JSON list of C-alpha atoms and ligand atoms in Angstrom, two decimals:
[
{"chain": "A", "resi": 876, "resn": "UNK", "atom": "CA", "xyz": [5.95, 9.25, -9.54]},
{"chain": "A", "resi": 877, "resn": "UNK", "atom": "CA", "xyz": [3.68, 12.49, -8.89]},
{"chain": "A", "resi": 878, "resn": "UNK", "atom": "CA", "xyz": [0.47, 12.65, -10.25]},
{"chain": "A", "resi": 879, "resn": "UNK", "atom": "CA", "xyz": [-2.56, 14.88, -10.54]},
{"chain": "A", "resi": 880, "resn": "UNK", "atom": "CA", "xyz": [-5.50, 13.46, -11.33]},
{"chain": "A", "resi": 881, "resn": "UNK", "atom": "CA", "xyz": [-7.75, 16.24, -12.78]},
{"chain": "A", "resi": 882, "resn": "UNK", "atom": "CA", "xyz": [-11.24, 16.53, -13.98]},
{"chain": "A", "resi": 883, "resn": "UNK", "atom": "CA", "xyz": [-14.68, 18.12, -13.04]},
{"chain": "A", "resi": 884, "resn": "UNK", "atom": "CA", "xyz": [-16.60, 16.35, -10.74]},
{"chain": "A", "resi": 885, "resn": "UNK", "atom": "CA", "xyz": [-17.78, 12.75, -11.51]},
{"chain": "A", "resi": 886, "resn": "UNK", "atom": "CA", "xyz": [-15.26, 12.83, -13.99]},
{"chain": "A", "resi": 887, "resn": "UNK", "atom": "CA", "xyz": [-14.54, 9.26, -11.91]},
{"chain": "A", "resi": 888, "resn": "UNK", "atom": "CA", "xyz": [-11.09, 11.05, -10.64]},
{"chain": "A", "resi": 889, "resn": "UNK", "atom": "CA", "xyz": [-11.72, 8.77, -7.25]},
{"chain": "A", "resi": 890, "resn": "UNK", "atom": "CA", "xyz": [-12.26, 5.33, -9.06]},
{"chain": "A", "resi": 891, "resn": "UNK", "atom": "CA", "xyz": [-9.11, 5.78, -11.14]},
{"chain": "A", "resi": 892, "resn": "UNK", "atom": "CA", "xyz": [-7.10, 7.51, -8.37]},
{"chain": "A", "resi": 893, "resn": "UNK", "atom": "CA", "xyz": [-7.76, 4.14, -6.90]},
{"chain": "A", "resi": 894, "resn": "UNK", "atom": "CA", "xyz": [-6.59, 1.70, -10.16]},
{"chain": "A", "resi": 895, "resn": "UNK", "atom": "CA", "xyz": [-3.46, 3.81, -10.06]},
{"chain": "A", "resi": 896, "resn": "UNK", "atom": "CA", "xyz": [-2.55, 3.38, -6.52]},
{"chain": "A", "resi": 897, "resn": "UNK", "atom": "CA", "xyz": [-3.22, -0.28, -6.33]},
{"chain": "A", "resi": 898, "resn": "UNK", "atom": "CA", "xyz": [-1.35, -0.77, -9.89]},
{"chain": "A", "resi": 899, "resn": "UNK", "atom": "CA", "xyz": [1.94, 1.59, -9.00]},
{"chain": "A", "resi": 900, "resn": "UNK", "atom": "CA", "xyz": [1.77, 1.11, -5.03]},
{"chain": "A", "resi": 901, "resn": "UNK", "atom": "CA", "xyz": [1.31, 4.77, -4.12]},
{"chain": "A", "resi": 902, "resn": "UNK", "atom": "CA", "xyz": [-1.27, 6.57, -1.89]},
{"chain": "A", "resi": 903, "resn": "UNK", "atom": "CA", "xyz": [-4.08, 8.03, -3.43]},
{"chain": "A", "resi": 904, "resn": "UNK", "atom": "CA", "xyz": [-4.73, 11.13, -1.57]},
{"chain": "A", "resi": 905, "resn": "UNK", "atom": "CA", "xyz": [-8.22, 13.36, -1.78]},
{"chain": "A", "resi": 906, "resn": "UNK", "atom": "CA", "xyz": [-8.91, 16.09, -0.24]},
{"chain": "A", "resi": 907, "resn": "UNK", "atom": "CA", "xyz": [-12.57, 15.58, -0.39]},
{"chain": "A", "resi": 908, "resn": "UNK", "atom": "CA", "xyz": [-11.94, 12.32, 1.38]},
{"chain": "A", "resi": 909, "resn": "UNK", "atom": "CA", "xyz": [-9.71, 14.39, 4.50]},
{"chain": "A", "resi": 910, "resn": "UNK", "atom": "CA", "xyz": [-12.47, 16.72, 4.93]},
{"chain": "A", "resi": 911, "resn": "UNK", "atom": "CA", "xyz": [-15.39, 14.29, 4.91]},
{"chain": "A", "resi": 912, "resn": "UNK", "atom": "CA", "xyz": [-13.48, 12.44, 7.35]},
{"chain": "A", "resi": 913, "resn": "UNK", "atom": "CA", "xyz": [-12.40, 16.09, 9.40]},
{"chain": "A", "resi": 914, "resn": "UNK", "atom": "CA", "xyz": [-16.65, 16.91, 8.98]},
{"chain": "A", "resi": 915, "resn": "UNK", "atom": "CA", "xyz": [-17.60, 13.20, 10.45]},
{"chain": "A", "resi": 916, "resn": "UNK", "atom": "CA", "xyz": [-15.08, 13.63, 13.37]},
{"chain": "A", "resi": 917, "resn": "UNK", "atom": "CA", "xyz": [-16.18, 17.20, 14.22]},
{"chain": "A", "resi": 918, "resn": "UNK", "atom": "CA", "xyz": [-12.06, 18.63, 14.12]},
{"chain": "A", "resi": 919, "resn": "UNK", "atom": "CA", "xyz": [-12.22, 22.48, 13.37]},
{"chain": "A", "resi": 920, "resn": "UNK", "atom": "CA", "xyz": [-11.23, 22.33, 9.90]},
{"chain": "A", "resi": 921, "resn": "UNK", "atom": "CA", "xyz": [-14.51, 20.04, 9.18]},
{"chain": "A", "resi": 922, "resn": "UNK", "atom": "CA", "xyz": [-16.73, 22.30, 10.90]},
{"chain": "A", "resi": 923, "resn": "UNK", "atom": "CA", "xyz": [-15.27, 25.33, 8.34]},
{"chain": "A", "resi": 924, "resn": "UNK", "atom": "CA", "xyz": [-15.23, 23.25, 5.75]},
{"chain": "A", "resi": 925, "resn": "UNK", "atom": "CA", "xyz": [-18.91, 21.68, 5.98]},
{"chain": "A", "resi": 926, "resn": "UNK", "atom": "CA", "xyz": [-20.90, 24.58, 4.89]},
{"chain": "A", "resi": 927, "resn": "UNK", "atom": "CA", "xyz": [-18.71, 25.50, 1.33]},
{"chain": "A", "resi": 928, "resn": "UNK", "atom": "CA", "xyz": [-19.03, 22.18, 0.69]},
{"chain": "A", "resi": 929, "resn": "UNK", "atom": "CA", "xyz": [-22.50, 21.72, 1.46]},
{"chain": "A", "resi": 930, "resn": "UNK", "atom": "CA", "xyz": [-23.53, 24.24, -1.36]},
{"chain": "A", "resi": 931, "resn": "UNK", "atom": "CA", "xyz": [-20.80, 22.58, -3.91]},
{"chain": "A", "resi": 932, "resn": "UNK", "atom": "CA", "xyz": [-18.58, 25.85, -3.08]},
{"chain": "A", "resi": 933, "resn": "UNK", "atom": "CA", "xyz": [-14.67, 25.70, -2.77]},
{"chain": "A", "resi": 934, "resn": "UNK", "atom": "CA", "xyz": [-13.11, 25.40, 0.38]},
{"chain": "A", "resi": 935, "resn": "UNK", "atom": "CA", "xyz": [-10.84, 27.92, 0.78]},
{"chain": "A", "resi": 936, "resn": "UNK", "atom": "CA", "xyz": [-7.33, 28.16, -0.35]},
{"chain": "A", "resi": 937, "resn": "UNK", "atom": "CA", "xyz": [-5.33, 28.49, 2.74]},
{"chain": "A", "resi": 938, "resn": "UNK", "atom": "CA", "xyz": [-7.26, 25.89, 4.52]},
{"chain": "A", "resi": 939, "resn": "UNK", "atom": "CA", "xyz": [-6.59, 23.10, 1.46]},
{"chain": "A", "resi": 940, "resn": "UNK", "atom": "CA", "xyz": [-2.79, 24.54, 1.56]},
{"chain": "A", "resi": 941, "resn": "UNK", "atom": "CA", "xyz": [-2.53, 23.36, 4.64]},
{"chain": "A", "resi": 942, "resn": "UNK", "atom": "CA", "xyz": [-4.13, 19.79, 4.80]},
{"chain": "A", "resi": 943, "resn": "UNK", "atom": "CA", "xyz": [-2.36, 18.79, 1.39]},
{"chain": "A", "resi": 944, "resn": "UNK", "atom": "CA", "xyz": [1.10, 20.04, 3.03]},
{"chain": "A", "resi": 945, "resn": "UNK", "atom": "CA", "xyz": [0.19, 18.08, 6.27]},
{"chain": "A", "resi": 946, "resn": "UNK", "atom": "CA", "xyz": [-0.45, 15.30, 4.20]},
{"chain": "A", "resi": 947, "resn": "UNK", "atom": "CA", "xyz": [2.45, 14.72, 1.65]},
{"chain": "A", "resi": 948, "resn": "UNK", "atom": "CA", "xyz": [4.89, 15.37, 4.87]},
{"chain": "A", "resi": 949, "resn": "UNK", "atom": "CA", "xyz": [3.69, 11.77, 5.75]},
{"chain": "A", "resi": 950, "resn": "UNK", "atom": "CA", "xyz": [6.11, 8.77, 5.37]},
{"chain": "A", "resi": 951, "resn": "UNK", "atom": "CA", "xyz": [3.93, 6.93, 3.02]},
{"chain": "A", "resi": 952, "resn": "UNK", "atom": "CA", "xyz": [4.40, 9.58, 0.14]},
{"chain": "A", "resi": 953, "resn": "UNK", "atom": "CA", "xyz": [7.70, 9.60, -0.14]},
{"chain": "A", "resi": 954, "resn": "UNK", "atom": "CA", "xyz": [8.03, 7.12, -3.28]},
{"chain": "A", "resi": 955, "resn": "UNK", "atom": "CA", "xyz": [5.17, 9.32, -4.95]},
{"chain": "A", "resi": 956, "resn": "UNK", "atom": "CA", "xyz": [1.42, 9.66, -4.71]},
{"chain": "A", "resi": 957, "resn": "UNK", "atom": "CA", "xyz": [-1.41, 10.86, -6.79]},
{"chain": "A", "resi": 958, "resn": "UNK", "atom": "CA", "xyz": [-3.35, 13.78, -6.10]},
{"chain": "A", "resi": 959, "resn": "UNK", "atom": "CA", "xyz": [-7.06, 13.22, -6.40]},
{"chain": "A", "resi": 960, "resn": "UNK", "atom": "CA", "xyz": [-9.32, 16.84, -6.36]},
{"chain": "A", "resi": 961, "resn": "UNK", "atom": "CA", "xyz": [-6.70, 18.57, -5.25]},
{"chain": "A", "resi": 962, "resn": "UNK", "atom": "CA", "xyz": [-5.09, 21.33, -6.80]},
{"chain": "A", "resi": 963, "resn": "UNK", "atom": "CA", "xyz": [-8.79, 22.60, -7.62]},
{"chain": "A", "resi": 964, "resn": "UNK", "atom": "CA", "xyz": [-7.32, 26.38, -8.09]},
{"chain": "A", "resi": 965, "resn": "UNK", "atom": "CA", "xyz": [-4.35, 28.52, -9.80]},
{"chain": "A", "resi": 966, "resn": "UNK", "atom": "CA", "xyz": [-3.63, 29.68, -5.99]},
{"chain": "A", "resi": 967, "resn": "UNK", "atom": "CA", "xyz": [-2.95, 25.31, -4.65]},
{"chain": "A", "resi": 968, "resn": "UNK", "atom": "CA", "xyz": [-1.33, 24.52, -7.99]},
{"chain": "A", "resi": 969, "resn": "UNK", "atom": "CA", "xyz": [1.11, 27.74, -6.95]},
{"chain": "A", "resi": 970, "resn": "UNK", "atom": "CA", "xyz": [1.55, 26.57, -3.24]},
{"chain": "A", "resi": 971, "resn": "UNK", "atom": "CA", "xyz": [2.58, 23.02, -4.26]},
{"chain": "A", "resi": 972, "resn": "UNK", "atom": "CA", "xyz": [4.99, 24.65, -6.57]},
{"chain": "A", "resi": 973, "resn": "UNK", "atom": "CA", "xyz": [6.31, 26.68, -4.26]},
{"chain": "A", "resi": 974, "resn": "UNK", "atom": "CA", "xyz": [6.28, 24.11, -1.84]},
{"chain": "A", "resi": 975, "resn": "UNK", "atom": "CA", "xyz": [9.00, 22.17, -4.34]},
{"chain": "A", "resi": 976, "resn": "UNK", "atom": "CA", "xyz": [6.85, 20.13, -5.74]},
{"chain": "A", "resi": 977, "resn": "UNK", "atom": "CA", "xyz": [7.22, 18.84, -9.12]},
{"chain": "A", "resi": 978, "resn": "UNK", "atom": "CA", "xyz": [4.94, 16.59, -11.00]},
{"chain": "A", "resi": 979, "resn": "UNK", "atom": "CA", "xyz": [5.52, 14.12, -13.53]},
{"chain": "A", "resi": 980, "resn": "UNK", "atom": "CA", "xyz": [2.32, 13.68, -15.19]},
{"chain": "A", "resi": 981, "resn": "UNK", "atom": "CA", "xyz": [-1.17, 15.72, -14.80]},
{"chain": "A", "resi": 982, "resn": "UNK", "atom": "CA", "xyz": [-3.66, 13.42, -16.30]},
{"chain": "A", "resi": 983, "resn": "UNK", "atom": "CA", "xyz": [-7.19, 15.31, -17.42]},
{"chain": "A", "resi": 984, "resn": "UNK", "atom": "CA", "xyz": [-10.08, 13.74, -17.68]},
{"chain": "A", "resi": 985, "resn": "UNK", "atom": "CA", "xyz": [-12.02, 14.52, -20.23]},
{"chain": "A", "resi": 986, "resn": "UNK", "atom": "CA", "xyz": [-16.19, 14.75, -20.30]},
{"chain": "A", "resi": 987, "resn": "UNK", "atom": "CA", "xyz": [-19.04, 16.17, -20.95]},
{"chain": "A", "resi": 988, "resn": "UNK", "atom": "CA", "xyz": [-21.23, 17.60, -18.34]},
{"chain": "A", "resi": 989, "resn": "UNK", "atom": "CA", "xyz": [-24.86, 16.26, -19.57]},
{"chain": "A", "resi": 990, "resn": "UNK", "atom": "CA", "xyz": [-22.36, 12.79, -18.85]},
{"chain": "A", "resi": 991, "resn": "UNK", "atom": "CA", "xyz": [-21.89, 13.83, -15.40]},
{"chain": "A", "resi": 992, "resn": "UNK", "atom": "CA", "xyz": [-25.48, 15.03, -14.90]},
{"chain": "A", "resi": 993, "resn": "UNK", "atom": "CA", "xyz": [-26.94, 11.36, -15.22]},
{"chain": "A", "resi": 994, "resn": "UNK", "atom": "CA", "xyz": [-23.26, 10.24, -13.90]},
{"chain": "A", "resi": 995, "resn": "UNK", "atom": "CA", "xyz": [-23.79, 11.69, -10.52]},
{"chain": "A", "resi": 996, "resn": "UNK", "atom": "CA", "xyz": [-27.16, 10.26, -9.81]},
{"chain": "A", "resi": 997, "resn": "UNK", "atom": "CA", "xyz": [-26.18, 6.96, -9.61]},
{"chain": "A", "resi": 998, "resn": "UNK", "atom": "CA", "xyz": [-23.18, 7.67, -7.10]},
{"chain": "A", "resi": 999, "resn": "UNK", "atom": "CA", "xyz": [-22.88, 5.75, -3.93]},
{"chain": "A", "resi": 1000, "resn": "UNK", "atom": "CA", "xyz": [-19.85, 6.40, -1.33]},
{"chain": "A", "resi": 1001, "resn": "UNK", "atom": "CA", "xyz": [-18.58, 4.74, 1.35]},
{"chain": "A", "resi": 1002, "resn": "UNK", "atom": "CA", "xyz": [-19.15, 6.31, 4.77]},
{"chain": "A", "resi": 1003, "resn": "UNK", "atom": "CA", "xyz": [-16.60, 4.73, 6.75]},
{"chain": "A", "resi": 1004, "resn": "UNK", "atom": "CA", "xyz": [-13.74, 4.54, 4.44]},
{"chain": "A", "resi": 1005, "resn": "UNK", "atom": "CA", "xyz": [-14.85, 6.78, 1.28]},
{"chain": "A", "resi": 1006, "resn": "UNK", "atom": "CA", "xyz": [-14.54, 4.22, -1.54]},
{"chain": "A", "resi": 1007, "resn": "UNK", "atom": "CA", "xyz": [-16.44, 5.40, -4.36]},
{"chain": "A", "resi": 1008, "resn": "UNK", "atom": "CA", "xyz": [-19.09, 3.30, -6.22]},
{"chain": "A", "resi": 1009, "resn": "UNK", "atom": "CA", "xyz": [-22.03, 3.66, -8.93]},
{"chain": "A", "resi": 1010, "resn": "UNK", "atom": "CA", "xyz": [-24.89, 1.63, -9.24]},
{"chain": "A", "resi": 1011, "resn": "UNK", "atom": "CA", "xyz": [-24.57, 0.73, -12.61]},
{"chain": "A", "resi": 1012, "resn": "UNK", "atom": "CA", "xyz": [-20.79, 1.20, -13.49]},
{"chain": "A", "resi": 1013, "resn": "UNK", "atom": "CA", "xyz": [-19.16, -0.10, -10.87]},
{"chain": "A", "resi": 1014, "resn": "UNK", "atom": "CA", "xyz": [-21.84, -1.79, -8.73]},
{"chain": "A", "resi": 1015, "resn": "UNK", "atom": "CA", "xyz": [-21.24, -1.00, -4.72]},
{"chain": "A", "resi": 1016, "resn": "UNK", "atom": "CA", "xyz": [-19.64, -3.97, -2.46]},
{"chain": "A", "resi": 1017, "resn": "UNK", "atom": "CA", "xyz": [-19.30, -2.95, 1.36]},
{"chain": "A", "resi": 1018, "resn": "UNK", "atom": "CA", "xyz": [-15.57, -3.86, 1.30]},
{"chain": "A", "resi": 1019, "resn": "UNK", "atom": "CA", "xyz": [-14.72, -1.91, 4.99]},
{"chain": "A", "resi": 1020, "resn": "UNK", "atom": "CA", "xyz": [-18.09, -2.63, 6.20]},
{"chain": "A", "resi": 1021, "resn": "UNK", "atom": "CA", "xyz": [-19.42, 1.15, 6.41]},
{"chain": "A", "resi": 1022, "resn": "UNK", "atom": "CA", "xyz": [-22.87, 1.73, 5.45]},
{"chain": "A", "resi": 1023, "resn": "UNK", "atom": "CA", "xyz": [-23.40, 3.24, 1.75]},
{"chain": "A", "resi": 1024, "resn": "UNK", "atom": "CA", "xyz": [-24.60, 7.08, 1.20]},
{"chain": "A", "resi": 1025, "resn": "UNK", "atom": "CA", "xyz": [-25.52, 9.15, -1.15]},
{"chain": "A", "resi": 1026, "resn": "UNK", "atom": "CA", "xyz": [-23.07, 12.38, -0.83]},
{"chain": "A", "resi": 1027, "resn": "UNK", "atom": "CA", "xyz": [-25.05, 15.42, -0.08]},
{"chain": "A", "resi": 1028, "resn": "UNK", "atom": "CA", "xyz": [-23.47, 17.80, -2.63]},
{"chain": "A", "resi": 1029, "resn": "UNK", "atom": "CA", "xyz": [-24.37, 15.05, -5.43]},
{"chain": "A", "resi": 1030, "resn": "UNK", "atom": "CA", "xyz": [-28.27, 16.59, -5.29]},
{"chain": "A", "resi": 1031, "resn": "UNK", "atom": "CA", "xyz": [-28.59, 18.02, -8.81]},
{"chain": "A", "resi": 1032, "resn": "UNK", "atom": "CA", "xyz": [-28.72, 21.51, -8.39]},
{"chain": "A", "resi": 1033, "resn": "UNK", "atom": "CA", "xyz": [-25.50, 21.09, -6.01]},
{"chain": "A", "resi": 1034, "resn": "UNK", "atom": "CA", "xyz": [-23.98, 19.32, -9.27]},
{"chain": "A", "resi": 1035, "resn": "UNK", "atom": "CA", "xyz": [-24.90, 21.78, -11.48]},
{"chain": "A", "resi": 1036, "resn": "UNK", "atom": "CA", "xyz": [-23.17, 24.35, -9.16]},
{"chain": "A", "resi": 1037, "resn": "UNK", "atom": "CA", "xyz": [-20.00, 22.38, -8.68]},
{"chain": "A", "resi": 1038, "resn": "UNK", "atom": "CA", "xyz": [-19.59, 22.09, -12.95]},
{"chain": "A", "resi": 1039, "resn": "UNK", "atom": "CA", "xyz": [-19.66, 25.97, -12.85]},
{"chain": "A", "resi": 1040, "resn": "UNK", "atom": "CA", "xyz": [-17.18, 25.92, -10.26]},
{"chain": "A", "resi": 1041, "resn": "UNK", "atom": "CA", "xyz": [-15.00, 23.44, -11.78]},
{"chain": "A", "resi": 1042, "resn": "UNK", "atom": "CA", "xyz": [-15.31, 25.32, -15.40]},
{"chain": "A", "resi": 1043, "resn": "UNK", "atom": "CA", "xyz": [-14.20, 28.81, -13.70]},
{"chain": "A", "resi": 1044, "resn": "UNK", "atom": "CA", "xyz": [-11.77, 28.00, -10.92]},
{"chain": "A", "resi": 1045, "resn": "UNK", "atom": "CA", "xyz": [-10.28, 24.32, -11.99]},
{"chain": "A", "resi": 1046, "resn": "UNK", "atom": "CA", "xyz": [-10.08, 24.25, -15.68]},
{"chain": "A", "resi": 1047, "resn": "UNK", "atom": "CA", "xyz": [-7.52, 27.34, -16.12]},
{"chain": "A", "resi": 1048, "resn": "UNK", "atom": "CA", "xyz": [-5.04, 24.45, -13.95]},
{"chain": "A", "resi": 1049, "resn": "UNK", "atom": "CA", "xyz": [-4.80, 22.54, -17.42]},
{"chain": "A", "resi": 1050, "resn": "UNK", "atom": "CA", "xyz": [-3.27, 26.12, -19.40]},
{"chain": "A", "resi": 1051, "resn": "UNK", "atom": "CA", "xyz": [-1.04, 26.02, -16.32]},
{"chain": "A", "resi": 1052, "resn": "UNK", "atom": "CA", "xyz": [0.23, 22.26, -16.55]},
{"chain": "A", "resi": 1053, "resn": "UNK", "atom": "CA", "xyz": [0.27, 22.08, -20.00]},
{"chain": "A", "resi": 1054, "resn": "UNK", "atom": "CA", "xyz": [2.71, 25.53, -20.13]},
{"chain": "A", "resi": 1055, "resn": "UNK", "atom": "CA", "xyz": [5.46, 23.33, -17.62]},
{"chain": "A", "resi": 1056, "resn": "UNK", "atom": "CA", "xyz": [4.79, 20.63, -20.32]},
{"chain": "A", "resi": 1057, "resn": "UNK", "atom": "CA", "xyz": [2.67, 17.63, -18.11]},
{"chain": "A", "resi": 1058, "resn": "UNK", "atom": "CA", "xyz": [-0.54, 17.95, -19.52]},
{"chain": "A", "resi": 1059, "resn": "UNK", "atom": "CA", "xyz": [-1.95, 14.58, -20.74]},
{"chain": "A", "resi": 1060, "resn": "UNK", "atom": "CA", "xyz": [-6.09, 14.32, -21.55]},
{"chain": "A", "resi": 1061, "resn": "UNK", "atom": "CA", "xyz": [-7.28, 11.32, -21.84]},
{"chain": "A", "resi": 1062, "resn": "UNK", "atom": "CA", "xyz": [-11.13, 10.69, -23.55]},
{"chain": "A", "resi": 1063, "resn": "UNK", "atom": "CA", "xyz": [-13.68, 9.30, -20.94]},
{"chain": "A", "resi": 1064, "resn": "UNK", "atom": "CA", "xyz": [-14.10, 5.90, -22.47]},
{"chain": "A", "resi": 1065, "resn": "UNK", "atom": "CA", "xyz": [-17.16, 4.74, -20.96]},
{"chain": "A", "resi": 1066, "resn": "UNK", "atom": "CA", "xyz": [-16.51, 1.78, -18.98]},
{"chain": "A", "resi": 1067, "resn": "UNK", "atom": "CA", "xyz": [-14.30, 2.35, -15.89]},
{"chain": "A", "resi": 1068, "resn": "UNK", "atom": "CA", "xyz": [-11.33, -0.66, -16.91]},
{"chain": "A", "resi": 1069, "resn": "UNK", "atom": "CA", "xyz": [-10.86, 1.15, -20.58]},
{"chain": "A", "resi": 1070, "resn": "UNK", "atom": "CA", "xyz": [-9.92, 4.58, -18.84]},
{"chain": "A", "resi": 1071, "resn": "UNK", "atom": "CA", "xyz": [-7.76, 3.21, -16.49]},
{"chain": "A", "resi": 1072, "resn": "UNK", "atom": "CA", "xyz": [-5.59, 1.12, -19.08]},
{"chain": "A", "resi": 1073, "resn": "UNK", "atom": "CA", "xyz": [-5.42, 4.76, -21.36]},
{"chain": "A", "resi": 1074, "resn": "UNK", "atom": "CA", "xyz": [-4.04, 6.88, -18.53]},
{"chain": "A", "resi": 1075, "resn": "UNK", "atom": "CA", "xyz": [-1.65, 3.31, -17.31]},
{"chain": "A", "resi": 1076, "resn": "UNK", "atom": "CA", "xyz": [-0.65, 3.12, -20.90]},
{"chain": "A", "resi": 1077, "resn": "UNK", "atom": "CA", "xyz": [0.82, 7.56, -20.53]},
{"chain": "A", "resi": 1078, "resn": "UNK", "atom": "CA", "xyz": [2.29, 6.94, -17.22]},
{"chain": "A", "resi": 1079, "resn": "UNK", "atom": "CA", "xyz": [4.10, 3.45, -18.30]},
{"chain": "A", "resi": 1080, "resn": "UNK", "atom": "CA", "xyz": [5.02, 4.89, -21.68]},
{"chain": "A", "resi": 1081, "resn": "UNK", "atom": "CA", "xyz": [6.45, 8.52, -19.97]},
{"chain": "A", "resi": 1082, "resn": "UNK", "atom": "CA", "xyz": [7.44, 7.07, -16.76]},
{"chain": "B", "resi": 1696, "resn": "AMP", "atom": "P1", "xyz": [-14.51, 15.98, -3.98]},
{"chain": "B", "resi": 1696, "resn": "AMP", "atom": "O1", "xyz": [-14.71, 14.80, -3.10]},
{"chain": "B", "resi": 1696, "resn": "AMP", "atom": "O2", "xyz": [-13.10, 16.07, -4.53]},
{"chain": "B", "resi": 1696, "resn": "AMP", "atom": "O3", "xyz": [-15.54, 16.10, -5.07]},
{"chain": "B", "resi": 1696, "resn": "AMP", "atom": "O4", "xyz": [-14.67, 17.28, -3.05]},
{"chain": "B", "resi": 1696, "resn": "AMP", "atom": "C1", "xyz": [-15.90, 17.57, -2.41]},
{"chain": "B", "resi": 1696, "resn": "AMP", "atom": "C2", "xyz": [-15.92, 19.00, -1.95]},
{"chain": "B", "resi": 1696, "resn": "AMP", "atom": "O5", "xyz": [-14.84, 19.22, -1.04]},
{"chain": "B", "resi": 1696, "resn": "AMP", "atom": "C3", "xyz": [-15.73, 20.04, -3.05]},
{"chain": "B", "resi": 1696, "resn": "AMP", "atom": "O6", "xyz": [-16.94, 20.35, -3.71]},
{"chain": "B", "resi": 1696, "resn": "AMP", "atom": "C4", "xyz": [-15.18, 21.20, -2.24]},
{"chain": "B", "resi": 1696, "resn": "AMP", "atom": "O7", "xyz": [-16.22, 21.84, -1.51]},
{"chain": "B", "resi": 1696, "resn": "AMP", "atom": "C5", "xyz": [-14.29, 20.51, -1.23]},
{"chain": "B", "resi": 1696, "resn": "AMP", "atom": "N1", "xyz": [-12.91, 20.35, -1.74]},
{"chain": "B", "resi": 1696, "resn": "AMP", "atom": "C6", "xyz": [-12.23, 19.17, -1.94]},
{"chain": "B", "resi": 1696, "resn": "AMP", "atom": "N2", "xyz": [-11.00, 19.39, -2.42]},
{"chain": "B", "resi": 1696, "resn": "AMP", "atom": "C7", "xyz": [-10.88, 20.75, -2.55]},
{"chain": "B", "resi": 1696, "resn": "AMP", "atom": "C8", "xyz": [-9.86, 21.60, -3.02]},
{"chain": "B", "resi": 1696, "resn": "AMP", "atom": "N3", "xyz": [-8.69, 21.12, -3.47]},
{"chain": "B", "resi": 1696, "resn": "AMP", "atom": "N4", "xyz": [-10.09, 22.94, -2.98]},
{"chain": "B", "resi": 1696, "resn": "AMP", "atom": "C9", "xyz": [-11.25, 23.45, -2.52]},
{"chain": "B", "resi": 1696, "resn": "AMP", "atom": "N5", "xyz": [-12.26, 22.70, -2.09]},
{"chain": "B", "resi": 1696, "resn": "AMP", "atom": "C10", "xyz": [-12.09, 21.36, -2.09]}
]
């Protein structure tokens, strides 16, 4: 099973890239989680990446290329995975094809930004192992033990920025799935369990 989980940010890609993986036993794999992780360790790639995504910019293409190829070459992908934030652009969604990669089912998440506005507000992350939390939607428990942070590109005016970027650059990705015939939307439904059981109830029913 190969899935992309798609949707603007908040959308709550990370919570239900997380339901999937525990329900079907495949890695959840973000990008945003690599390079936070790349940023907090101080590799090259971090320090590149830090200041695009700082200001809620797009890291660029041939830099994601190559820590998404890096990634899926790894043993624990080889029964399937689900993509979380990551293709985020025509130009990824082109290098994973050309890379051979086919996908099953591209599941978009559907929601309104004024949603995502108060959404993101409430966000708390994990620093040590990225686990994704809200105060009042899916209150925070410090399963790992790392301390709980605010992200830094969830400021409001960084949010507003990212939405813009998501409507010009990521959108156009659900023309391009739904042309190879794996486009499936499915409705925010408010609380977090409800979402998960729609997009479970596509891949169960397709897959
Ligand atoms: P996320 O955790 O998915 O919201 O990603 C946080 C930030 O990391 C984004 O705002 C971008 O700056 C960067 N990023 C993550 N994934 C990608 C991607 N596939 N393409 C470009 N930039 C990305």
């Amino acid at each position: 099973m190969k899935l992309i989980l798609l949707g603007a940010p908040g959308a709550g890609k990370g919570t239900q890239a997380a339901v999937i993986s525990r329900e079907l036993g495949i890695p959840a794999i973000s990008t945003g989680n690599i390079l936070r992780a790349a940023i907090q360790e101080g590799t090259p790639t971090g320090m590149k990446a830090k200041t695009y995504m700082d200001e809620g910019h797009l890291v660029p293409d041939e830099v994601i290329i190559g820590i998404i190829k890096e990634r899926l070459a790894e043993p624990d992908c080889a029964k399937g995975f689900i993509l979380d934030g990551v293709p985020r652009t025509i130009a990824q969604a082109e290098a994973l094809e050309a890379a051979g990669i086919k996908f099953d089912h591209v599941v978009s998440l559907e929601i309104a930004d004024a949603t995502i506005m108060e959404r993101m507000s409430g966000r708390r992350v994990c620093s040590k192992c990225g686990a994704s939390y809200h105060i009042v939607a899916v209150p925070p428990k410090a399963v790992c033990g790392g301390e709980l942070v605010t992200r830094k590109d969830d400021k409001p005016e960084t949010v507003k920025n990212r939405l813009a970027v998501y409507h010009r650059e990521t959108e156009p990705l659900k023309d391009f799935y739904r042309e190879r015939g794996v486009l499936y939307p499915v409705e925010d439904m408010g609380p977090v369990e409800a979402t998960s059981k729609a997009i479970l109830a596509i891949l169960r029913q397709d897959g």
